[in-house]
Amino acid sequence: MIHIGCHLSISKGFAAMGNEMLSMGGDTFAFFTRNPRGGRVKELDSADVEALNVFLREHAFAALVAHAPYTMNLCSDKDRAREYAEECFSEDLGKMEMLPGNFFNFHPGNSLKQDREACIDRIAEILNRYITPDQSTTVLLETMAGKGTEIGRTFEEIRSILDRVDEDKRARVGVCFDTCHVWDAGYDIVGDLDGVLAEFDRIIGLHNLKAVHLNDSKNTCGSHKDRHEKLGEGCIGEEALRRVVTHPLLDGRPFILETPNERAGYVKEIAEVRGWEKNAERYR
Ligand code: FE
Ligand code: FE
Ligand code: ZN
């Protein structure tokens, strides 16, 4: 079965997100581990978190794909920004252990005016400092569109971060495949999805692909723009997204919508994706 959901607001608490996603027809979701614009971090209500844990089990949800704030740049050239990012990573990763067995996804970073190799070293250094071999959370590096100086714009860059992770922590790190980002980065998932997945497998390994961000894109392949579009309304288009959703090599992964939608739009897209699954044979 396909696991599908979207980003939800954490404003009403953890248990409320579970109920909300069930009512929207999904069985996984994403949420920001803190306000991306900074500000004070709320103390977690452990009873509320535990209620969500029970709910997820009862309703057989797939793993959640929590998202670190966009402002978290582990390899910033500014000391304060880097310290904030490190604190953010360690605190939010720690909190994820209250929701055992889920994913914590983040944007690898922006190199700004620095050497990219040095940034890759720095990102891996932070992963090695805070990930423990016995944690239940899997940390995901998101594939990026290559806007500005983003790290993670090629499969090779993601691979080079993974290569620097300590052996005993490697199983706790994976990759989140964002369809809008890989397309914008120059991987032609419309013309040659099989080829892109083969390349991913060769460079990173498909066993490391743990989750998918399912988005259409407002721009052409290789544009390096990162502007998401509703499913079927962008340059990737419905047919290619159908092939992603029903691709046997991506079977079992949680698919998270990050399309520009309000609640009703997400409900519609979740139903659409479930429909694609039902008719999958016709689209092979
Ligand atoms: Fe993201
Ligand atoms: Fe994404
Ligand atoms: Zn994006």
PDB file of N, CA and C and ligand atoms in Angstrom, residues 142 178 181 213 215 228 258, ligand 2:
ATOM      1  N   GLU A 142      18.123  15.732   2.617  1.00  0.00           N
ATOM      2  CA  GLU A 142      17.208  15.965   1.501  1.00  0.00           C
ATOM      3  C   GLU A 142      17.988  16.331   0.241  1.00  0.00           C
ATOM      4  N   ASP A 178      13.352  14.402  -3.053  1.00  0.00           N
ATOM      5  CA  ASP A 178      12.325  15.413  -3.333  1.00  0.00           C
ATOM      6  C   ASP A 178      12.183  15.537  -4.854  1.00  0.00           C
ATOM      7  N   HIS A 181      12.906  18.957  -6.283  1.00  0.00           N
ATOM      8  CA  HIS A 181      14.321  19.310  -6.163  1.00  0.00           C
ATOM      9  C   HIS A 181      15.206  18.557  -7.151  1.00  0.00           C
ATOM     10  N   HIS A 213       9.569  13.312  -1.043  1.00  0.00           N
ATOM     11  CA  HIS A 213       8.744  14.526  -1.039  1.00  0.00           C
ATOM     12  C   HIS A 213       8.127  14.606  -2.432  1.00  0.00           C
ATOM     13  N   ASN A 215       6.247  16.392  -5.114  1.00  0.00           N
ATOM     14  CA  ASN A 215       5.886  17.739  -5.554  1.00  0.00           C
ATOM     15  C   ASN A 215       6.016  17.850  -7.058  1.00  0.00           C
ATOM     16  N   HIS A 228       7.780  24.819  -5.760  1.00  0.00           N
ATOM     17  CA  HIS A 228       6.882  23.668  -5.838  1.00  0.00           C
ATOM     18  C   HIS A 228       5.563  24.047  -6.520  1.00  0.00           C
ATOM     19  N   GLU A 258       4.320  18.423  -0.514  1.00  0.00           N
ATOM     20  CA  GLU A 258       4.736  19.766  -0.082  1.00  0.00           C
ATOM     21  C   GLU A 258       4.292  20.743  -1.153  1.00  0.00           C
TER      22      GLU A 258
HETATM   23 FE    FE B   2      11.219  18.882   0.168  1.00  0.00          FE
END
